[in-house]
Coordinates of C-alpha atoms in Angstrom, one line a residue:
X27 CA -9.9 -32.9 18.8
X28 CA -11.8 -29.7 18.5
X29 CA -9.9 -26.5 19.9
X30 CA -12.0 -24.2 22.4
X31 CA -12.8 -21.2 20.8
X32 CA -10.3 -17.9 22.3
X33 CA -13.2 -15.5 23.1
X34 CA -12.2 -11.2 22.8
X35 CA -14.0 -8.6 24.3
X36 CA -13.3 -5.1 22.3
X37 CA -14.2 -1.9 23.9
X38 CA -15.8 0.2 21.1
X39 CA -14.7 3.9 22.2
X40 CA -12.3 4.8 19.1
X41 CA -10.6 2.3 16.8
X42 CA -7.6 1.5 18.8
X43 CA -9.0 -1.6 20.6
X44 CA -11.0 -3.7 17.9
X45 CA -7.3 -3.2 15.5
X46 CA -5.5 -4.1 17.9
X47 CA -7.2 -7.3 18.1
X48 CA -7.3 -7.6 14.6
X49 CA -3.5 -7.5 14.1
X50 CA -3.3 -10.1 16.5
X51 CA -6.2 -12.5 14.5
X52 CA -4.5 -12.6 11.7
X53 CA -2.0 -14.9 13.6
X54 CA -4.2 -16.8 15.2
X55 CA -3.9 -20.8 14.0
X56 CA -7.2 -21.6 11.7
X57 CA -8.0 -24.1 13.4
X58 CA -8.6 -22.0 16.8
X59 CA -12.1 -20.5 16.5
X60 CA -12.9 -17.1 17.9
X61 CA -16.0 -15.1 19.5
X62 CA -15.3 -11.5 19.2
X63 CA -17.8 -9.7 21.9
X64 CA -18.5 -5.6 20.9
X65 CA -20.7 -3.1 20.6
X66 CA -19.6 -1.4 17.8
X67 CA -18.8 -4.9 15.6
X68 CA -18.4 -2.7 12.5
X69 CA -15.2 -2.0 13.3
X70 CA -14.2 -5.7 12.2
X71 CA -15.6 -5.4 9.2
X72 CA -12.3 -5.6 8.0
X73 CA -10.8 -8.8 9.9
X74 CA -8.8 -11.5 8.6
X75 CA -10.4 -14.4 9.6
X76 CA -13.9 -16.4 10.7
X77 CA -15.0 -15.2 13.7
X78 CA -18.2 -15.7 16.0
X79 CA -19.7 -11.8 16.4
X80 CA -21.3 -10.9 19.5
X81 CA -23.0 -7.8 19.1
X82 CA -23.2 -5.8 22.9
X83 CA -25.9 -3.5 23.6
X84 CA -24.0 0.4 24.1
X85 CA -24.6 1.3 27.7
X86 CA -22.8 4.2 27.7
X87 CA -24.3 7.4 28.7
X88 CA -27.8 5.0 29.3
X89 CA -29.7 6.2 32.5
X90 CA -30.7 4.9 35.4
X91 CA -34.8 3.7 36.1
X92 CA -35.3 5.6 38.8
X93 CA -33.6 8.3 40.7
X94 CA -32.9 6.3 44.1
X95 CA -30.9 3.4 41.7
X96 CA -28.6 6.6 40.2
X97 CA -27.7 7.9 43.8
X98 CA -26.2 4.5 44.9
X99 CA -22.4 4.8 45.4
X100 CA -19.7 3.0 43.2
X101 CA -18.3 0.4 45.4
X102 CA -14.4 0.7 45.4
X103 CA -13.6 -2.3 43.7
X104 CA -15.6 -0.9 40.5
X105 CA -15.2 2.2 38.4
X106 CA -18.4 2.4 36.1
X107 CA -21.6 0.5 37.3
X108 CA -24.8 2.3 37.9
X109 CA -27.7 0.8 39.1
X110 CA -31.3 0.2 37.6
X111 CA -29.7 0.8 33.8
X112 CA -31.4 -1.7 31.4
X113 CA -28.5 -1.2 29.3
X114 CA -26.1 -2.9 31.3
X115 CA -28.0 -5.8 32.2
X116 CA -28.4 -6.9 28.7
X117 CA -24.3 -6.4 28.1
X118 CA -23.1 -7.8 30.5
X119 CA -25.7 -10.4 30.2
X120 CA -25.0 -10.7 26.6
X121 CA -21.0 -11.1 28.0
X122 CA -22.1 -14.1 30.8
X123 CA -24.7 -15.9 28.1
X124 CA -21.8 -15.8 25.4
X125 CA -19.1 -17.4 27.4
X126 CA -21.7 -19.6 29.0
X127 CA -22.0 -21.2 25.9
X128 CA -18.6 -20.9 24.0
X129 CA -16.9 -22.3 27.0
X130 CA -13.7 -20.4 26.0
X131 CA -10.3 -21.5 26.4
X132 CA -9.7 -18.0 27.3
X133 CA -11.0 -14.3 27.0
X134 CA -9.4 -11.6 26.0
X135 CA -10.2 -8.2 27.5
X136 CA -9.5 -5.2 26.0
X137 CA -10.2 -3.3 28.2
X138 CA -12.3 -3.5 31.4
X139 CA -11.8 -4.2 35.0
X140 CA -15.2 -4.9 35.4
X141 CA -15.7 -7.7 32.7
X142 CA -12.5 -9.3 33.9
X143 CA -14.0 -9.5 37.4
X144 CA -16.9 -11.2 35.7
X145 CA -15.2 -13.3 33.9
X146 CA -13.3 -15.0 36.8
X147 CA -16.8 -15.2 38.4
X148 CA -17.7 -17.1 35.4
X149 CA -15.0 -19.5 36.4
X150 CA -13.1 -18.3 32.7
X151 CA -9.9 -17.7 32.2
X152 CA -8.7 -14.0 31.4
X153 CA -6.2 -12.1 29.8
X154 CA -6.7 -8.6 30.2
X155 CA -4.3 -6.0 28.1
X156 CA -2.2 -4.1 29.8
X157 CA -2.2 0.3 29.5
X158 CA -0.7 2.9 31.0
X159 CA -1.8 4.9 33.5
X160 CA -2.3 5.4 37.5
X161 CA -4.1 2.7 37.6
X162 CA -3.0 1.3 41.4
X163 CA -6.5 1.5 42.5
X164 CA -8.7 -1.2 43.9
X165 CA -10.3 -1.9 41.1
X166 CA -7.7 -1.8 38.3
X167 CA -5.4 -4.3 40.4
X168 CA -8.5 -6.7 41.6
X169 CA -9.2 -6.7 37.7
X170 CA -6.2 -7.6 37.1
X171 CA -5.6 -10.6 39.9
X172 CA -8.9 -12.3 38.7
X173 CA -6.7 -12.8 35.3
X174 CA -4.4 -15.4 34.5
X175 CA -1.9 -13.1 33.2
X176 CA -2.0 -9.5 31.6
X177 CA -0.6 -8.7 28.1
X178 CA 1.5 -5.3 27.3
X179 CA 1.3 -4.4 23.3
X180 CA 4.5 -2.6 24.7
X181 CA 8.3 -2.7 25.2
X182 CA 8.9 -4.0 29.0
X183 CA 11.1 -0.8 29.1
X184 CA 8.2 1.5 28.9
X185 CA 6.4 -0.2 32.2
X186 CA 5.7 2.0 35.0
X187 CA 7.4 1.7 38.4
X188 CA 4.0 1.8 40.0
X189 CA 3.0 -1.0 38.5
X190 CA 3.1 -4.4 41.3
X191 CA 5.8 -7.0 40.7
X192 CA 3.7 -9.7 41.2
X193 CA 1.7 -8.3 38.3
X194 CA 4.5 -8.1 36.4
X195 CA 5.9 -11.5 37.1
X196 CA 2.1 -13.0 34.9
X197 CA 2.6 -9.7 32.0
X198 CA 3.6 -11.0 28.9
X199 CA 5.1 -7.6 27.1
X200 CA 4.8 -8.0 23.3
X201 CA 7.3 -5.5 22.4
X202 CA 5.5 -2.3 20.2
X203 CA 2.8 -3.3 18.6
X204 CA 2.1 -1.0 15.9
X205 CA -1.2 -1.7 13.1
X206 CA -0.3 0.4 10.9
X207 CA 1.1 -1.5 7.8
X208 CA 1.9 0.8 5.0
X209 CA 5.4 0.3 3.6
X210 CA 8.0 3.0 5.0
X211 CA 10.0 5.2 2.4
X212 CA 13.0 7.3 2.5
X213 CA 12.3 10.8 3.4
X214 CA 13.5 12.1 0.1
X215 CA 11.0 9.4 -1.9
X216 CA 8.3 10.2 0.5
X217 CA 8.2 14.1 0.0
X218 CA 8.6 13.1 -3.8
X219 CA 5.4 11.6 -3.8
X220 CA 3.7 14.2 -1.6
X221 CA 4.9 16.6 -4.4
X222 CA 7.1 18.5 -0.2
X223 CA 9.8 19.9 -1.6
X224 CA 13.5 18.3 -0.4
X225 CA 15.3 21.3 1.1
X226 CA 13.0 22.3 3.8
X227 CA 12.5 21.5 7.7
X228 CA 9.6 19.6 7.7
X229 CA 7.2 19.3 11.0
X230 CA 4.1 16.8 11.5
X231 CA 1.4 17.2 13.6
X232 CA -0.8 14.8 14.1
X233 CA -3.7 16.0 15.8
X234 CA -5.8 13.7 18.1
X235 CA -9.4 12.8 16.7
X236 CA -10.6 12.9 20.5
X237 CA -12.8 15.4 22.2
X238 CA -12.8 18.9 19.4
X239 CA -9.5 18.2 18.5
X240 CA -6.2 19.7 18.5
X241 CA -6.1 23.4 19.7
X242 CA -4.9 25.3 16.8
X243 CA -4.1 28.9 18.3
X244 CA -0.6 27.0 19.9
X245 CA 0.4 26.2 16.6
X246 CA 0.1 29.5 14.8
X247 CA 2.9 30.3 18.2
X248 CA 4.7 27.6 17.0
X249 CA 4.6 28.4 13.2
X250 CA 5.8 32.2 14.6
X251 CA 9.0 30.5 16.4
X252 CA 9.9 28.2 13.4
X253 CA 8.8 30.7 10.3
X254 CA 11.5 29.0 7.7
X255 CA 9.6 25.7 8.7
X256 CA 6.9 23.8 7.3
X257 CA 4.4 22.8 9.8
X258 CA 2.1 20.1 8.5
X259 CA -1.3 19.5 10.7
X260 CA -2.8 15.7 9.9
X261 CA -6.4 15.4 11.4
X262 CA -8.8 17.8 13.2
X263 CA -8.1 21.1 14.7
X264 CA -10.2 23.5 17.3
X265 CA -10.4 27.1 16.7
X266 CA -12.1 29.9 18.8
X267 CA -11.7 32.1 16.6
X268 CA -8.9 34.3 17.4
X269 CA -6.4 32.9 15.4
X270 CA -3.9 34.5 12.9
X271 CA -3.0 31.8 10.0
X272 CA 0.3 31.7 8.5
X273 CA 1.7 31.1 5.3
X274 CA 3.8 28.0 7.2
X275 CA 1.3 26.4 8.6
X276 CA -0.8 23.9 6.5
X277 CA -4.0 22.1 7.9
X278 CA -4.2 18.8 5.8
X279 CA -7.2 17.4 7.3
X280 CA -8.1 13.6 7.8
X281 CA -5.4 11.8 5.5
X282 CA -5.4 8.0 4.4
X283 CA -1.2 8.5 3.8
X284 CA -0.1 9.4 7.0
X285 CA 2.7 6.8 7.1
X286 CA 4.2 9.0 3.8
X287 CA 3.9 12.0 5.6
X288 CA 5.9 10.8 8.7
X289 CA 8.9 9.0 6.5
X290 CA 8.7 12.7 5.2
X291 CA 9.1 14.8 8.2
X292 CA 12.1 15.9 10.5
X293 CA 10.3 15.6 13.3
X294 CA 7.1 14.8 14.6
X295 CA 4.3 16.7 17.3
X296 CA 1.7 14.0 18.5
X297 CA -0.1 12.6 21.7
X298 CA 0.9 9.6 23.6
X299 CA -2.2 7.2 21.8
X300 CA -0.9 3.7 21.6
X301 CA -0.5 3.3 17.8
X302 CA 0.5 6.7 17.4
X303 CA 3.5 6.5 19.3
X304 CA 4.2 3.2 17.5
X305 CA 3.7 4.9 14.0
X306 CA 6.2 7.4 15.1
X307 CA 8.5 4.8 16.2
X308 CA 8.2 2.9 13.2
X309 CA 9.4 5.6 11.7
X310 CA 12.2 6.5 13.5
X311 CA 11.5 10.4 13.9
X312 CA 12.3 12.7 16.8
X313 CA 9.0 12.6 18.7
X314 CA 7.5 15.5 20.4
X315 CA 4.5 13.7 22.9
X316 CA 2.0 16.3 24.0
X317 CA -0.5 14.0 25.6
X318 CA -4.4 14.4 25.2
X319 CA -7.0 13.8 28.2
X320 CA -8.1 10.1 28.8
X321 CA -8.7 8.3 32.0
X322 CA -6.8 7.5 34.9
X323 CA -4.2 9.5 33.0
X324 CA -2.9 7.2 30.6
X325 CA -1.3 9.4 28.3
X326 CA 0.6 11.7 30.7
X327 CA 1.9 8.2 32.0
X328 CA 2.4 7.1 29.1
X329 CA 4.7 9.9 27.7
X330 CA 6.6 10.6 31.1
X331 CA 7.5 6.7 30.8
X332 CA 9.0 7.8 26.8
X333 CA 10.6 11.0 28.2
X334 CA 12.4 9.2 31.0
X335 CA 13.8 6.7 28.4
X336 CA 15.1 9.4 26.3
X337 CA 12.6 8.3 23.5
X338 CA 10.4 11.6 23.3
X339 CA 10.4 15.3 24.7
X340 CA 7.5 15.6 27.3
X341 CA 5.3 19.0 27.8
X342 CA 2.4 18.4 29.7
X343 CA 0.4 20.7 27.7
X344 CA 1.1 23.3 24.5
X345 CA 3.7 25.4 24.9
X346 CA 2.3 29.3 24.6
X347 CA 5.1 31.1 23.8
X348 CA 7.8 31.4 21.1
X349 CA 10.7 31.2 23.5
X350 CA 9.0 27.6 24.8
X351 CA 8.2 26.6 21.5
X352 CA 11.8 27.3 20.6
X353 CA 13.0 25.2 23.9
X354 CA 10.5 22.5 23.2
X355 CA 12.0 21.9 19.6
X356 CA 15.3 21.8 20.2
X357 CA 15.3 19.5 23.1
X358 CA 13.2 17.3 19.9
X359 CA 16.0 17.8 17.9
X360 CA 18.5 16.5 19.8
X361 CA 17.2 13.1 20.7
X362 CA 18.4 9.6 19.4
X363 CA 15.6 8.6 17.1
X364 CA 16.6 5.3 17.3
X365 CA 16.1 5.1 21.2
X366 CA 12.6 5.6 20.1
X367 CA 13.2 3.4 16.8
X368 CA 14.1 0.4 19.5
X369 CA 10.5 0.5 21.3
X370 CA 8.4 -0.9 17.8
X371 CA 8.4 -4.4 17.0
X372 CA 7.5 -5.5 13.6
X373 CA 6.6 -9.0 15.3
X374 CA 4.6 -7.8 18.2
X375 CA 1.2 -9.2 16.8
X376 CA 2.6 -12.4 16.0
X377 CA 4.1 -12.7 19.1
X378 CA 1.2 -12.1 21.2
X379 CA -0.8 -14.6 19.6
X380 CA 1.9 -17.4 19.9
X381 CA 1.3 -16.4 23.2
X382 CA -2.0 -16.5 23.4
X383 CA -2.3 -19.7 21.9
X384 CA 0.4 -21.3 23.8
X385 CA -1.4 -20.0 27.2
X386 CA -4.7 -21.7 25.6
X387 CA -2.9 -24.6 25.1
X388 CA -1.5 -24.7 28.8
X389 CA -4.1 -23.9 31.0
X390 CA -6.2 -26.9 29.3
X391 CA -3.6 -29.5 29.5
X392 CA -4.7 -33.0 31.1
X393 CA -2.1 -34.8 32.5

C-alpha cells in the first residue's frame, strides 16, 4: 500500500531551517515520499533524496494594496499577517492547494505559527519544531495546540521553564542536532593542517552572518586583554572605522573548514544559533555565547538556558573593557567542556525521523 507522502514547510530566512530538514531526509524510509514547501528551494539543492518541490512566492517585506488594508491591526492570535498583500495570498494559497492535494500524513513546520494554524484548519496533521525563546504568547502557544506534537532538535535539559507542561507532555526532544558533518580531529592534528602553531592559546570567533555582522571594535579590547593569544575571527565583521588592529587578532573571513578550526582552538566566542552551539558542542570546547538579535528573543533564551546548565559563559552583549574581557574568559576557562559535550547527539537526525515516521504511521492506523 502506498505511504502518504510527509509534507515540510522550510522557512527560507538563512540556511538553518531547509539543513535541518535535510539531515533529517536523509533518514527518512524510501518508500515514504516527501513535498518540501519553500520559497528559497535552492537551498535543497543539495538533498539526499526524491522529493516533491513546492516553490512559495517570498512575501516578505511585500506591501499592502492600499493604505486602509496596511492600517488594520494584527489580531493577537497572529504575529505577521497584513492585509491586501498579493504576496501572501498566493503563499499561503500555494501552502492550502499543496496539501489539498498531497493529502499528507503529516506536515512539518519549520517554523511558523501561522501555517500551523492553517494547517489544522486544513484538517492536517502538524508537527511544528520547537525554538527557544519568549514565546508564551497567544499566538506561539495556539500554534502550537493546533499540532499534534512539537519536535525539539535539542537536549530536554536545555527546555525553558516557561514553556507549558501540557506542551511538553506532546515535544518529542531529539537530543542536539547538529549538520555539520566534517570529521573531528585532535587539536594538535587540526592546527597541523591549518599550518597554527602547537604552543599557543588559541581563540575562535565565529562571527554571526546576520544583520552587518560581528562588531569588530570589542575584539581589538579583547585582543588588548589577551595579547599572548591568538584570536581567530571566522565570518563577517562590522567596522566604523575607529578601530586599532593588532598583530593578535586575525580576520579569516567566510571559511569552508570551520570544524578544523574549532578541534584547533582552546576556546570558543560565538552566538547562541542552533547549529552553532551544536558545532561547538561537537567539539567539546569551552563556549563563550554572546547571543545575536532575533525574534521573540530566541538567542538570549537560548544562552541563559546553556549558562544555567553550566554549559556556556553568558554576556548579554560584548564586553567593553579589558578588565570584563579578562572576567568573561576566565569564567570560559573554567567550565566542564564536556557538560557542553553532553548536549550533541550524533543520532539526533535519525532519531527525529524514526519519530516522525513512527507518528505517520500512528495517526493513520485503522483498527
Amino acid at each position: 500500500m502506498n505511504k502518504r507522502p510527509l509534507a515540510f514547510f522550510a522557512h527560507h530566512q538563512g540556511r538553518g531551517h531547509a539543513n535541518r530538514i535535510m539531515a533529517i531526509l536523509e533518514h527518512i524510509p524510501d518508500d515514504r515520499p516527501v513535498t518540501i514547501m519553500t520559497a528559497a528551494p535552492s537551498q535543497f539543492d543539495n538533498r539526499p533524496r526524491d522529493a516533491t518541490m513546492v516553490k512559495l512566492p517570498n512575501m516578505i517585506g511585500a506591501p499592502s494594496r492600499s493604505p486602509a488594508l496596511h492600517d488594520q491591526p494584527t489580531p493577537e492570535v497572529m504575529h505577521c499577517v497584513p492585509l491586501g498583500v498579493e504576496e501572501m495570498r498566493q503563499h499561503m494559497g500555494s501552502i492550502a492547494e499543496t496539501l489539498r492535494k498531497a493529502d499528507p500524513a503529516l506536515f512539518v513546520i519549520d517554523v511558523s505559527a501561522e501555517i500551523a494554524l492553517l494547517s489544522r484548519i486544513m484538517s492536517v496533521p502538524a508537527v511544528t519544531i520547537r525554538m527557544h525563546g519568549d514565546r508564551e504568547d497567544v499566538g506561539h502557544v495556539a500554534g502550537y495546540e493546533a499540532c499534534v506534537a512539537m519536535l525539539a532538535p535539542f537536549d530536554e535539559r536545555m527546555e525553558q521553564a516557561s514553556y507549558p507542561p501540557r506542551l511538553r507532555e506532546r515535544t518529542f526532544y531529539t537530543g542536539g542536532l547538529c549538520t555539520t558533518r566534517a570529521p573531528l580531529l585532535e587539536k594538535g592534528e587540526a592546527r597541523a593542517k591549518l599550518g597554527l602553531p602547537e604552543d599557543r592559546t588559541m581563540t575562535l570567533v565565529i562571527a554571526g552572518g546576520g544583520g552587518s555582522g560581528t562588531p569588530y571594535a570589542p575584539l581589538t579590547v579583547a585582543a588588548r586583554a589577551e595579547p599572548e593569544t591568538q584570536w581567530l575571527v571566522a565570518g563577517p565583521v562590522h567596522r566604523e572605522g575607529h578601530e586599532t588592529d593588532f598583530g593578535n587578532l586575525q580576520e579569516l573571513g567566510w571559511i569552508d573548514n570551520l570544524t578544523y578550526y574549532l578541534c584547533a582552538a582552546d576556546r570558543v566566542i560565538a552566538s547562541a544559533g542552533d547549529n552553532t552551539v551544536h558545532e561547538i558542542a561537537r567539539a567539546a570546547k569551552p563556549f563563550l555565547c554572546i547571543p545575536e538579535w532575533r525574534y521573540f528573543d530566541e538567542q538570549q533564551a537560548k544562552a541563559r538556558e546553556l549558562e544555567r546548565l553550566g554549559a556556556a559563559t553568558y554576556r548579554e552583549t560584548w564586553p567593553a573593557s579589558i578588565p570584563e574581557w579578562q572576567r568573561a574568559l576566565s569564567e570560559t576557562d573554567a567550565l566542564d567542556a564536556g557538560v557542553l559535550a553532553s548536549l550533541h547527539d550524533d543520532d539526533a537526525a535519525r532519531k527525529a525521523a524514526h519519530w516522525l515516521e513512527e507518528q505517520a504511521t500512528r495517526l493513520w492506523a485503522v483498527s
